[in-house]
PDB file of C-alpha atoms in Angstrom:
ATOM      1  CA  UNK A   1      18.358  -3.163 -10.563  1.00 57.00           C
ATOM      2  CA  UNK A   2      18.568  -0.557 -13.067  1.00 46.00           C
ATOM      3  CA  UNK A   3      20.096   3.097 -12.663  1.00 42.00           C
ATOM      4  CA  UNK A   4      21.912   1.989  -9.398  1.00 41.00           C
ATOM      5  CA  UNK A   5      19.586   0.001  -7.659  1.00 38.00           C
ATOM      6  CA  UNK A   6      21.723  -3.229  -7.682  1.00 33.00           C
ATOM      7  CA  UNK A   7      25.374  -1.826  -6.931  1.00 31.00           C
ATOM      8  CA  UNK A   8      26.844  -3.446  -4.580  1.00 27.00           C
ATOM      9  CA  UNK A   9      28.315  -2.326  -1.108  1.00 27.00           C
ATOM     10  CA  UNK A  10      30.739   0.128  -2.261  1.00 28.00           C
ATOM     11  CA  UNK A  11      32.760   2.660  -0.022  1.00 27.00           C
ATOM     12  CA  UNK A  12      30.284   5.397  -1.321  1.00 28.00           C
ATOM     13  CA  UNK A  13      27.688   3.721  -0.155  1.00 29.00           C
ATOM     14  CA  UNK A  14      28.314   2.645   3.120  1.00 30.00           C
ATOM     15  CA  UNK A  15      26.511   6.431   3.751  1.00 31.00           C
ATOM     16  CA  UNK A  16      23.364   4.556   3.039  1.00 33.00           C
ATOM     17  CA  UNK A  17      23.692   1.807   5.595  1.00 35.00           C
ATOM     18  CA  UNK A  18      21.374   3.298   8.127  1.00 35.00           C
ATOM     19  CA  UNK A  19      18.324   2.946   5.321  1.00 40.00           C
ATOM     20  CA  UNK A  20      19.028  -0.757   5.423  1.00 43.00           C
ATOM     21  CA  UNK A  21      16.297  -2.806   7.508  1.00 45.00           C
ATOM     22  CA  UNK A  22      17.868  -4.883  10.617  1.00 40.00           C
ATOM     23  CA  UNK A  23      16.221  -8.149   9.405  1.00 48.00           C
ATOM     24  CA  UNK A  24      17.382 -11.309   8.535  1.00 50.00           C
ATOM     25  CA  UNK A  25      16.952 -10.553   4.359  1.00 61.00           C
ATOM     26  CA  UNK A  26      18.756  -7.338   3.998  1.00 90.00           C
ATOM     27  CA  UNK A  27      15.734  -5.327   2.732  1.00 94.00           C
ATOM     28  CA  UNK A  28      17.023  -1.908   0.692  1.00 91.00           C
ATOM     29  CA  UNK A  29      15.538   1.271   0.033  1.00 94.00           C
ATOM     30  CA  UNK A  30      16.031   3.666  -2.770  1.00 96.00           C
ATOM     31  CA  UNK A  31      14.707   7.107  -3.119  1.00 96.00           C
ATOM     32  CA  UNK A  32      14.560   8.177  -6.683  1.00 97.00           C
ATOM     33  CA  UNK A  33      12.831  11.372  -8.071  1.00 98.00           C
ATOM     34  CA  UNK A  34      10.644  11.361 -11.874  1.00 98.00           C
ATOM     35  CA  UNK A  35      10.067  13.938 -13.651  1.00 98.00           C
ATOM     36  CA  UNK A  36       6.143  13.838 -15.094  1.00 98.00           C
ATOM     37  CA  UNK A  37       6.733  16.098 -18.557  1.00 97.00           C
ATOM     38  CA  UNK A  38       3.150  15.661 -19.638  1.00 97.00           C
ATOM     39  CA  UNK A  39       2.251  17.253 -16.213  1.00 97.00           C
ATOM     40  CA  UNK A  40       4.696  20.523 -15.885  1.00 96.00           C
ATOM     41  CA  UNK A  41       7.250  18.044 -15.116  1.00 97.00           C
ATOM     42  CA  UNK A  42       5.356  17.247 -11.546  1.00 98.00           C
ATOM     43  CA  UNK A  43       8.436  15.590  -9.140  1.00 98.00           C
ATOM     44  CA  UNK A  44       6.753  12.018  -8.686  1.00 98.00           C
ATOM     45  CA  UNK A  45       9.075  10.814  -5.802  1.00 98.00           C
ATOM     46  CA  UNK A  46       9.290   7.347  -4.972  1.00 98.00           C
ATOM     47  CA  UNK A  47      10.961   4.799  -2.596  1.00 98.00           C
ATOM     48  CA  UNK A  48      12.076   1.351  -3.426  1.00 98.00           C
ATOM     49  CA  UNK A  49      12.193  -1.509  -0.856  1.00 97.00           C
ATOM     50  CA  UNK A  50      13.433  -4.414  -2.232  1.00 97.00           C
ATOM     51  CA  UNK A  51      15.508  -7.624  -0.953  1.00 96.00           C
ATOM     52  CA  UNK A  52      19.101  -7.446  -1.608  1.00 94.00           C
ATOM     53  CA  UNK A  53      19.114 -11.169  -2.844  1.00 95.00           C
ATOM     54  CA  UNK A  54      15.725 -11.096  -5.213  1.00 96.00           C
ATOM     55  CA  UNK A  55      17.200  -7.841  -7.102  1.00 96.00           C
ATOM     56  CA  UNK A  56      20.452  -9.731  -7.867  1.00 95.00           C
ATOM     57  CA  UNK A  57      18.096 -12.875  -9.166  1.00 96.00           C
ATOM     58  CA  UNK A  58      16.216 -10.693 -10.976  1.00 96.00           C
ATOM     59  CA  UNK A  59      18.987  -8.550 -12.540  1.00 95.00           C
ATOM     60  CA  UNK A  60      20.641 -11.455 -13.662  1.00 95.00           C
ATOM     61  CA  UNK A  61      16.797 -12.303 -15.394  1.00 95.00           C
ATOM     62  CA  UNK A  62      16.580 -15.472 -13.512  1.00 96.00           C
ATOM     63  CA  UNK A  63      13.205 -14.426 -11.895  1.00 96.00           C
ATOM     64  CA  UNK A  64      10.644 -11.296 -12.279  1.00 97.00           C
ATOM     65  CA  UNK A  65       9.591  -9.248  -9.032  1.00 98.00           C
ATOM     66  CA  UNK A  66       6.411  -9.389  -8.145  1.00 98.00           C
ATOM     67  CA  UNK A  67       5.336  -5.728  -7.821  1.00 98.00           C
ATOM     68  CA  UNK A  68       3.535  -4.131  -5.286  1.00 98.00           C
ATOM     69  CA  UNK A  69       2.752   0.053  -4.805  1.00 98.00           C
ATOM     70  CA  UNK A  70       2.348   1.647  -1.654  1.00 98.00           C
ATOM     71  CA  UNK A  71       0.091   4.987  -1.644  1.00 98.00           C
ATOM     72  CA  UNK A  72       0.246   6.841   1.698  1.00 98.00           C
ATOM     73  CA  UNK A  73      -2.423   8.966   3.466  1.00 97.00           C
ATOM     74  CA  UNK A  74      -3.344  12.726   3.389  1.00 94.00           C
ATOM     75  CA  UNK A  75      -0.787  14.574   4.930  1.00 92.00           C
ATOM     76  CA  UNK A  76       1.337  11.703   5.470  1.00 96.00           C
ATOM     77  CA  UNK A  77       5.314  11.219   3.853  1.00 97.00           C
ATOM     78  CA  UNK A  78       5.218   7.927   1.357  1.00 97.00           C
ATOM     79  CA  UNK A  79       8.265   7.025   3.788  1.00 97.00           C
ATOM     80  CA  UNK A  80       6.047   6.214   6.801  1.00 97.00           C
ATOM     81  CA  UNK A  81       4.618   3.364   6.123  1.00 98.00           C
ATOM     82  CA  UNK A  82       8.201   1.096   6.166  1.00 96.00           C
ATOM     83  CA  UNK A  83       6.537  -1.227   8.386  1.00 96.00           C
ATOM     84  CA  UNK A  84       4.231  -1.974   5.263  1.00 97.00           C
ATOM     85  CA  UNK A  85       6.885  -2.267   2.455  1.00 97.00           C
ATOM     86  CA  UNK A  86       9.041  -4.681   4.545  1.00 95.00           C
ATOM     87  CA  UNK A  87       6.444  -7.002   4.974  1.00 95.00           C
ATOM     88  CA  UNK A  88       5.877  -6.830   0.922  1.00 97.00           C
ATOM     89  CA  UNK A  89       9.837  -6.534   0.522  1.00 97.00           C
ATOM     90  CA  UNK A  90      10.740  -9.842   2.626  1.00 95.00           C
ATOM     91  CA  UNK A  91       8.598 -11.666   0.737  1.00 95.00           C
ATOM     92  CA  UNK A  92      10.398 -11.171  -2.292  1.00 96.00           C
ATOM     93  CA  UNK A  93       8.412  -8.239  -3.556  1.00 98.00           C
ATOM     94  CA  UNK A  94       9.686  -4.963  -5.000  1.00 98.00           C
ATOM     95  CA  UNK A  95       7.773  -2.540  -3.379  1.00 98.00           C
ATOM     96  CA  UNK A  96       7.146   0.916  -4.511  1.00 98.00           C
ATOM     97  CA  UNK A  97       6.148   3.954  -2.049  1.00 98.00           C
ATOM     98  CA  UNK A  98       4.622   6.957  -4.072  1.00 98.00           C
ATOM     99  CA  UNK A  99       4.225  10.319  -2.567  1.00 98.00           C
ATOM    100  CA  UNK A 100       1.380  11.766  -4.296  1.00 98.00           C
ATOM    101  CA  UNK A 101       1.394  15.356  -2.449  1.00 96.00           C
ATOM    102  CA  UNK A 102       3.340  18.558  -3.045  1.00 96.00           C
ATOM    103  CA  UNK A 103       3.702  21.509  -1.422  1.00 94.00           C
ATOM    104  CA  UNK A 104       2.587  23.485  -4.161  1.00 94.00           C
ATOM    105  CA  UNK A 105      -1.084  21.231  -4.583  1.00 94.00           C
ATOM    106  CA  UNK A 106      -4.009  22.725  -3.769  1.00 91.00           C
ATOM    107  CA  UNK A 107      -5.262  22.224   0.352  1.00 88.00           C
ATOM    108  CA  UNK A 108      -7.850  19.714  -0.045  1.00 85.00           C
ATOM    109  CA  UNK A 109     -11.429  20.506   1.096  1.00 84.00           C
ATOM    110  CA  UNK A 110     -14.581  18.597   1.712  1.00 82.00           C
ATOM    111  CA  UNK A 111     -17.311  19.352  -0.179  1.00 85.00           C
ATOM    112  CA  UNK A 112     -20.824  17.476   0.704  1.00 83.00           C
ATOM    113  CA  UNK A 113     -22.935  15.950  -2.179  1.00 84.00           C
ATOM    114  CA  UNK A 114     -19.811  15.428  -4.832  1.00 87.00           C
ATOM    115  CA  UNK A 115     -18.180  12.493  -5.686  1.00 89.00           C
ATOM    116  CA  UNK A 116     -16.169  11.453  -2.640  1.00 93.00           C
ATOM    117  CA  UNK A 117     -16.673  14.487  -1.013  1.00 91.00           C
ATOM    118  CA  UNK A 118     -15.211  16.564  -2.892  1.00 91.00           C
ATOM    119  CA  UNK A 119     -11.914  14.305  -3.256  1.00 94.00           C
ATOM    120  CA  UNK A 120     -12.128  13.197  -7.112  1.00 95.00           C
ATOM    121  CA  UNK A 121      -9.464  15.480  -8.351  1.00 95.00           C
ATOM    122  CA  UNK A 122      -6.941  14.091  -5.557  1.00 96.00           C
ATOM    123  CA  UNK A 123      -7.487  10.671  -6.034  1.00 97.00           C
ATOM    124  CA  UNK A 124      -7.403  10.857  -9.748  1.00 97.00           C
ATOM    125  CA  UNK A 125      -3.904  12.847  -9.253  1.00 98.00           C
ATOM    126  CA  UNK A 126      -2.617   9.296  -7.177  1.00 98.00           C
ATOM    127  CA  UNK A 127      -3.936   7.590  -9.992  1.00 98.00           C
ATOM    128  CA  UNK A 128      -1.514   9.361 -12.685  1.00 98.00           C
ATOM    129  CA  UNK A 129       0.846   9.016 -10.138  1.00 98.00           C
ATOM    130  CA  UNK A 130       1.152   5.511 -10.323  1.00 98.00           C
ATOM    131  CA  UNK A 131       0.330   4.699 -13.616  1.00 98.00           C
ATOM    132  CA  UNK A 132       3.475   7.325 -14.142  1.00 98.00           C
ATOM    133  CA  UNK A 133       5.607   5.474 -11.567  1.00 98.00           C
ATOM    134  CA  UNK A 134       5.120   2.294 -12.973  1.00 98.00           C
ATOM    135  CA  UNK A 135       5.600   3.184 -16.504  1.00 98.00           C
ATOM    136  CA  UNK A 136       8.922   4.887 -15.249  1.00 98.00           C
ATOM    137  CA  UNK A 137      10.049   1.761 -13.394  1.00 98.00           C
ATOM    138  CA  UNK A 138       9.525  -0.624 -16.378  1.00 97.00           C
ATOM    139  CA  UNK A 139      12.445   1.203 -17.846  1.00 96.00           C
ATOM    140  CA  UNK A 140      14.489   1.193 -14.111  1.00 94.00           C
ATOM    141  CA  UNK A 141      13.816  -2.449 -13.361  1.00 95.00           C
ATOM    142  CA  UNK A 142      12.095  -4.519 -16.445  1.00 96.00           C
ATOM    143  CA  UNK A 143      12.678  -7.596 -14.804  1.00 96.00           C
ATOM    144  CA  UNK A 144       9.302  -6.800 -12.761  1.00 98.00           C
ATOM    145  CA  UNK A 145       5.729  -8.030 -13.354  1.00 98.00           C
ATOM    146  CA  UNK A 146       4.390  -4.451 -13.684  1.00 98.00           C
ATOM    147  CA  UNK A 147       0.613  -6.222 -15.330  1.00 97.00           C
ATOM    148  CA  UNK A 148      -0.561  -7.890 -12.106  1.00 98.00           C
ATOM    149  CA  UNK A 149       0.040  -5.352  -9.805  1.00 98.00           C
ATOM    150  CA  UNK A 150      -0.710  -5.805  -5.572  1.00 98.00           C
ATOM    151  CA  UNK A 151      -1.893  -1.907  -4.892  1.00 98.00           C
ATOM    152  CA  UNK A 152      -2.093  -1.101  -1.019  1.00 98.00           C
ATOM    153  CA  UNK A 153      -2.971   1.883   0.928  1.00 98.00           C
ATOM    154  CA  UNK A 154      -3.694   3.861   4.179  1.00 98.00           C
ATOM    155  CA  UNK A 155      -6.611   6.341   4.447  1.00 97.00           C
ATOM    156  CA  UNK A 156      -6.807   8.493   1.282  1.00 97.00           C
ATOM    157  CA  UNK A 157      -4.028   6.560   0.146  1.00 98.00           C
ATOM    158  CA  UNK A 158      -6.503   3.736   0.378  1.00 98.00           C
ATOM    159  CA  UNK A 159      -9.203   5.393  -1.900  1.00 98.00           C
ATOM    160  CA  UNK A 160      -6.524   5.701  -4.468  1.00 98.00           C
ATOM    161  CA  UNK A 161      -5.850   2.281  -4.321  1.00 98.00           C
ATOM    162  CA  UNK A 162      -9.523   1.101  -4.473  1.00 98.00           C
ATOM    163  CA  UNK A 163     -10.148   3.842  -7.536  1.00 98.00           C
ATOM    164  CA  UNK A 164      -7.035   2.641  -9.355  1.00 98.00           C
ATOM    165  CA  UNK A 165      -8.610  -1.322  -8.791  1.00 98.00           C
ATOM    166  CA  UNK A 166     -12.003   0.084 -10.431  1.00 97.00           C
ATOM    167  CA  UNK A 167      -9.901   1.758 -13.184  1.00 97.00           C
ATOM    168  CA  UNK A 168      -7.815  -0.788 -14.311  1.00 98.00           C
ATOM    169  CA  UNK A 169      -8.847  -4.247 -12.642  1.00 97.00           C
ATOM    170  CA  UNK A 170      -6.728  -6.268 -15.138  1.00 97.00           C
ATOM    171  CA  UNK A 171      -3.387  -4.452 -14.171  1.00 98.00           C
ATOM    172  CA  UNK A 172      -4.277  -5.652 -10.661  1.00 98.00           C
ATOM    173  CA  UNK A 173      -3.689  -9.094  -8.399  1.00 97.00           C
ATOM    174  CA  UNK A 174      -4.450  -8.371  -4.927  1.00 97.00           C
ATOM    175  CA  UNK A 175      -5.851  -5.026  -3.074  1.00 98.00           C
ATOM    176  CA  UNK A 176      -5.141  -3.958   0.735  1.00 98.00           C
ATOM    177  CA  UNK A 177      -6.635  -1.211   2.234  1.00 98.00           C
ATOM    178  CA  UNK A 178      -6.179   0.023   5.756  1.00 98.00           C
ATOM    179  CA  UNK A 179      -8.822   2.574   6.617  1.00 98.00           C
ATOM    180  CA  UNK A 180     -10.176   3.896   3.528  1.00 98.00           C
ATOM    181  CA  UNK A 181     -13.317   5.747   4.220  1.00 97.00           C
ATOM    182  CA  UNK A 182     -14.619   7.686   0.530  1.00 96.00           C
ATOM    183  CA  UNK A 183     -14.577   5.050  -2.265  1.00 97.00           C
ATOM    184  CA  UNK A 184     -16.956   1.806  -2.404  1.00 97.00           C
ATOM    185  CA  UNK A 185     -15.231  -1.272  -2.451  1.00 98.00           C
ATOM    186  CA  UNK A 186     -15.153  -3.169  -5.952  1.00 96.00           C
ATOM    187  CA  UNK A 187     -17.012  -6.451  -5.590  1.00 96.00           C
ATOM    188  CA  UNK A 188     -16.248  -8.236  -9.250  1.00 95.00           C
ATOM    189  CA  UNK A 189     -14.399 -11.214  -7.601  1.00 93.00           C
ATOM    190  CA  UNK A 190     -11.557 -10.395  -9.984  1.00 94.00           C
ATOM    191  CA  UNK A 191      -8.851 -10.028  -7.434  1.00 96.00           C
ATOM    192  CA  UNK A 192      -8.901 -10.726  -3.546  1.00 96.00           C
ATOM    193  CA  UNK A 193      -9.241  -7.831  -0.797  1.00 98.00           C
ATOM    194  CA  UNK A 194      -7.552  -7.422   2.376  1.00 98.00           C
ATOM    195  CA  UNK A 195      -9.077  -4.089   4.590  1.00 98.00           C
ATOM    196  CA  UNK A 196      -8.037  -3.048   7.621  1.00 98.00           C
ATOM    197  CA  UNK A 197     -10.346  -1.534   9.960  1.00 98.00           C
ATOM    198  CA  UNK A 198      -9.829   1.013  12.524  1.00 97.00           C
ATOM    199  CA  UNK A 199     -12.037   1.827  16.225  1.00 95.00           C
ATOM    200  CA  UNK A 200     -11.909   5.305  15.891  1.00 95.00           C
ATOM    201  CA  UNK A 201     -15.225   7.587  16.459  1.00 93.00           C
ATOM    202  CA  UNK A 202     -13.096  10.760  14.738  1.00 94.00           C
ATOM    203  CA  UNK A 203     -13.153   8.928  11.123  1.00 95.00           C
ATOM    204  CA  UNK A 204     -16.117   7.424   9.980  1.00 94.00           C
ATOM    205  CA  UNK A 205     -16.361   5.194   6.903  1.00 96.00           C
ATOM    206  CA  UNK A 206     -18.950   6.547   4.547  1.00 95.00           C
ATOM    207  CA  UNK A 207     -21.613   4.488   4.067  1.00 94.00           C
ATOM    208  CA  UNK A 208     -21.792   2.286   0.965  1.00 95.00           C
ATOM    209  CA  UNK A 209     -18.657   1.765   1.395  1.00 97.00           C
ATOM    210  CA  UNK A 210     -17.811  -1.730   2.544  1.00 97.00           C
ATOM    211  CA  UNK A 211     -20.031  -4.590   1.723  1.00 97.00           C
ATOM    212  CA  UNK A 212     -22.144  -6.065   3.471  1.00 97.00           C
ATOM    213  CA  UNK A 213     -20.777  -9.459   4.627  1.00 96.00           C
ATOM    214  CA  UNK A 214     -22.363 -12.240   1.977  1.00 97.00           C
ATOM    215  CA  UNK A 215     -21.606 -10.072  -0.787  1.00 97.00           C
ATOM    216  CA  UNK A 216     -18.060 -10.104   0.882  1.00 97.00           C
ATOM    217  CA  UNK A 217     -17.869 -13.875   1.029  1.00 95.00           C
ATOM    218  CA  UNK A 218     -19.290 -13.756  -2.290  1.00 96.00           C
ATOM    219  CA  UNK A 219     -16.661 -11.472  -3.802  1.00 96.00           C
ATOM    220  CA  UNK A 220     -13.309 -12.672  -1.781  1.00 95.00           C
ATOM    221  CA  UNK A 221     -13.353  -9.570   0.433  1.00 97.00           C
ATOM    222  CA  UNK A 222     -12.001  -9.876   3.915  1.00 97.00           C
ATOM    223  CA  UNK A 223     -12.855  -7.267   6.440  1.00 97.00           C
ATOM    224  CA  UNK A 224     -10.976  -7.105   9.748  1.00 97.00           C
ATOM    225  CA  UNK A 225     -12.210  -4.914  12.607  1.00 96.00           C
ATOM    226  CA  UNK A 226      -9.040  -4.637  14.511  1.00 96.00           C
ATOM    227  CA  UNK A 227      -9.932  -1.697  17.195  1.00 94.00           C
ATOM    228  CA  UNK A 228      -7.124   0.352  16.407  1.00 96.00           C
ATOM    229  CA  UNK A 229      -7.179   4.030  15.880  1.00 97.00           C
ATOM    230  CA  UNK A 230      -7.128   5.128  12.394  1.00 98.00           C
ATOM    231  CA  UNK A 231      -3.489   7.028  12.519  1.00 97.00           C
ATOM    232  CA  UNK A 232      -1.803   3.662  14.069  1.00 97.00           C
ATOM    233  CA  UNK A 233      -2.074   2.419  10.723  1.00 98.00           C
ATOM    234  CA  UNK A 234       1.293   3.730  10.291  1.00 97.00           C
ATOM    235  CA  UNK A 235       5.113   3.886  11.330  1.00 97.00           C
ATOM    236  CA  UNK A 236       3.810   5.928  14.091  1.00 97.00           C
ATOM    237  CA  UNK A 237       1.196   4.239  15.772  1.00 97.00           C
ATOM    238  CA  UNK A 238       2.202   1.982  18.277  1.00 97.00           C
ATOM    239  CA  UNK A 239       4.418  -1.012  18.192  1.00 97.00           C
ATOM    240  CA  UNK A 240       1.449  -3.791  19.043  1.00 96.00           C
ATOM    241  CA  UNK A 241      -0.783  -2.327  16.227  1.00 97.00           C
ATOM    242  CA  UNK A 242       1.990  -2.757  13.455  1.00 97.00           C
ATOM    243  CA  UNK A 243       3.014  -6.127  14.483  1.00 96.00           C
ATOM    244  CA  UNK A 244      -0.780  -7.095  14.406  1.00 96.00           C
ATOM    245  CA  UNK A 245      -1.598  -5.931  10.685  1.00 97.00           C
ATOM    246  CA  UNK A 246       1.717  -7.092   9.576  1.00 96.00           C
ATOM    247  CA  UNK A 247       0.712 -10.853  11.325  1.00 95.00           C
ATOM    248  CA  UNK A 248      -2.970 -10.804   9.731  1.00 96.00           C
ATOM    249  CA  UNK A 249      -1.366  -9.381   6.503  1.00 96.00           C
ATOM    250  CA  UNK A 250       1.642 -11.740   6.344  1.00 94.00           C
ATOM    251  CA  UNK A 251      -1.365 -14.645   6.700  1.00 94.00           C
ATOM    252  CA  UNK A 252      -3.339 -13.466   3.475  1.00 96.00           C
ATOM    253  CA  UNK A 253      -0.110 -13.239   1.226  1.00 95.00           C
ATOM    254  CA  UNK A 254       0.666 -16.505   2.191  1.00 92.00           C
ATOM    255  CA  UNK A 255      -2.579 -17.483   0.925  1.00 90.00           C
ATOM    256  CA  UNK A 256      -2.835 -15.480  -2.099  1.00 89.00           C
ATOM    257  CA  UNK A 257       0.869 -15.701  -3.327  1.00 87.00           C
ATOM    258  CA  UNK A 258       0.311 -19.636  -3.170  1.00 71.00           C
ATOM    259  CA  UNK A 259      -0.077 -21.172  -6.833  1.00 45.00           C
ATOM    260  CA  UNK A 260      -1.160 -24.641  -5.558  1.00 34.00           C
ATOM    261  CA  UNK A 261      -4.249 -23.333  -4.190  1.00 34.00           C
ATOM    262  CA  UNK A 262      -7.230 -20.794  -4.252  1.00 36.00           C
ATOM    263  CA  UNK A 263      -7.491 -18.631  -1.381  1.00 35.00           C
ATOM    264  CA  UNK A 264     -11.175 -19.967   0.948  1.00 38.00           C
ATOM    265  CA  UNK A 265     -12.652 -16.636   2.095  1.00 33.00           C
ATOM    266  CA  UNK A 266     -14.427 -18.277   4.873  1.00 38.00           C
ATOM    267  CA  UNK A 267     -11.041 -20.097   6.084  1.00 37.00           C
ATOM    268  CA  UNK A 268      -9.555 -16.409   5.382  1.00 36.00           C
ATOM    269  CA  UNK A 269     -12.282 -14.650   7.378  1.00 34.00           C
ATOM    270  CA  UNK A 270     -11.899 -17.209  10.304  1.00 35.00           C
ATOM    271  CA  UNK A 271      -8.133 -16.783  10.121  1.00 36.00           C
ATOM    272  CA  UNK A 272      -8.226 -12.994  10.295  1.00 38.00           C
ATOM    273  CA  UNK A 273     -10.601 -12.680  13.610  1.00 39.00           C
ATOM    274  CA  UNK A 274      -7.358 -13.992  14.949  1.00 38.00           C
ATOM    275  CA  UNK A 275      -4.251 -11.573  14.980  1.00 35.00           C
ATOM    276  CA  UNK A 276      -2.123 -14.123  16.040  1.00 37.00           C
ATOM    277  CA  UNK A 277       0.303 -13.347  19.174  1.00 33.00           C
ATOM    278  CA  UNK A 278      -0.322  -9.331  19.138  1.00 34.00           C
ATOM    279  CA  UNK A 279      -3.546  -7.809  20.250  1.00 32.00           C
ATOM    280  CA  UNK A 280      -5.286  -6.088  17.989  1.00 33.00           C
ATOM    281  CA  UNK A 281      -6.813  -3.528  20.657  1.00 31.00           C
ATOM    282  CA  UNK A 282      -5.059  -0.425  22.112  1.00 34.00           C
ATOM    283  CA  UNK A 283      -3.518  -0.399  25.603  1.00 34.00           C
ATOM    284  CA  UNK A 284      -5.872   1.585  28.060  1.00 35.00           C
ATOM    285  CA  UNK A 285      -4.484   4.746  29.037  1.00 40.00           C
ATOM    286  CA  UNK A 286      -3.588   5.631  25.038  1.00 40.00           C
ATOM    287  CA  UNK A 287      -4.370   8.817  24.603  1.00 42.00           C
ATOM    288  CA  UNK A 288      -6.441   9.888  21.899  1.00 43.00           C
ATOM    289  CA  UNK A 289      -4.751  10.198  18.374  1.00 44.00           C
ATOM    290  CA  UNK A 290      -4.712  13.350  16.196  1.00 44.00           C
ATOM    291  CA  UNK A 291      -7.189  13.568  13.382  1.00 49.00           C
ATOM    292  CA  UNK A 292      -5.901  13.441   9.634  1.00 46.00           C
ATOM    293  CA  UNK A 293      -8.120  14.942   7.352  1.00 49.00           C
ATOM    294  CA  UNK A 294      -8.858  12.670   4.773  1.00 58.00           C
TER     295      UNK A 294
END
């Protein structure tokens, strides 16, 4: 990949080993830092998880990545959701991890009776984040398919990533959402949704929000209740939960990246009630996670 992204193992960057995933594909990650000009030049830092032997293919321009961002929750580091890109990155995605929060932003506060509680500005400010991102990686890797993008996200991060589908639904191929709770769900059919539900009396989905289910049969949503806290949605939470989501989530991109076949949402549905060998519930004795605002 462009501006150092497919050197090789050099001496120099043996440093960089640790960063390297212990799995069988030799997943990457880069850190690199824009500079938005129309914006104050705003940092817009981003990590790139990609597999060693896709970037060489696709370097050479014997294939294009498939292209998936990764939009993190409120309070939360773009870096913490690994467990996420790795999934995307294995399968021969390039995956790209946004942080959309600085230091210097403004706290966020709810505010009843406006749009999204008050949130609009912040997810509007993910939004130019990755339409900035992506316009920044077409010139680091153009050997991408940056027009039929696979947006994901936790929490807030999920909002952004059902706002940017209801923005620009042609620039968009798949949606996955793990916990979003403020924006409604898009329900146009025009690309397939994966959301990830969490047990958790401290965050509450508004309501509106998800579908009810025909329209989500209708639509090619699919909705699993998985009974884990909202913050195990994340490199934190516990080891059971992440192998879960990244089971039921490794099921519906083998469905959806398959080009012999549409995806059947009631096969999908049936399919996701079962999280294959983890359990989707949290041990007894957990003790109770700490809120995120979102």
């Amino acid at each position: 990949m462009k501006r150092g992204i497919a050197v090789l193992m050099s001496a120099g960057a043996l440093l960089t080993v640790g960063y390297f995933t212990a799995s069988k594909w030799a997943i990457r990650h880069e850190a690199i830092t824009f500079k938005d000009t129309s914006r104050d030049n705003r940092p817009v830092q981003v990590d790139v998880a990609v597999r060693r032997d896709k970037e060489l293919q696709a370097d050479a321009g014997m294939i294009r990545l498939p292209v998936a961002i990764l939009n993190h929750g409120n309070t939360v580091k773009f870096t913490e959701y690994s467990f996420l890109a790795n999934i995307f990155a294995a399968r021969g995605y390039m995956v790209i991890s946004i942080q959309h929060d600085l230091p210097s932003d403004p706290p966020m506060v709810t505010k009843v009776g406006e749009p999204y509680v008050g949130r609009l500005a912040q997810i509007q400010r993910g939004v130019a984040n990755i339409k900035f991102a992506v316009a920044q990686m077409r010139q680091a890797q153009p050997n991408a398919d940056y027009d039929h993008l696979t947006v994901v996200g936790h929490s807030m991060g999920g909002d952004i990533t059902m706002y940017f589908a209801k923005q620009y639904p042609d620039e968009v191929k798949k949606v996955v959402t793990l916990d979003n709770l403020r924006v409604p769900f898009t329900t146009d059919g025009k690309f397939k949704i994966l959301s990830f539900r969490s047990k958790d009396p401290q965050f509450k989905t508004d309501p509106g929000v998800i579908p009810d289910p025909a329209m989500c049969e209708k639509a090619g949503i699919t909705v699993v209740q998985t009974g884990f806290q909202h913050n195990d949605m994340r490199d934190t939470g516990p080891d059971r939960a992440k192998a879960s989501i990244q089971d039921m989530l490794d099921k519906f991109l083998s469905d959806t990246d398959s080009a012999l076949a549409p995806v059947d949402t009631k096969a999908a549905i049936a399919n996701f009630d079962d999280p294959g060998p983890v359990s989707p519930f949290v041990p007894a004795g957990k003790p109770p996670a700490t809120p995120v605002p979102n």
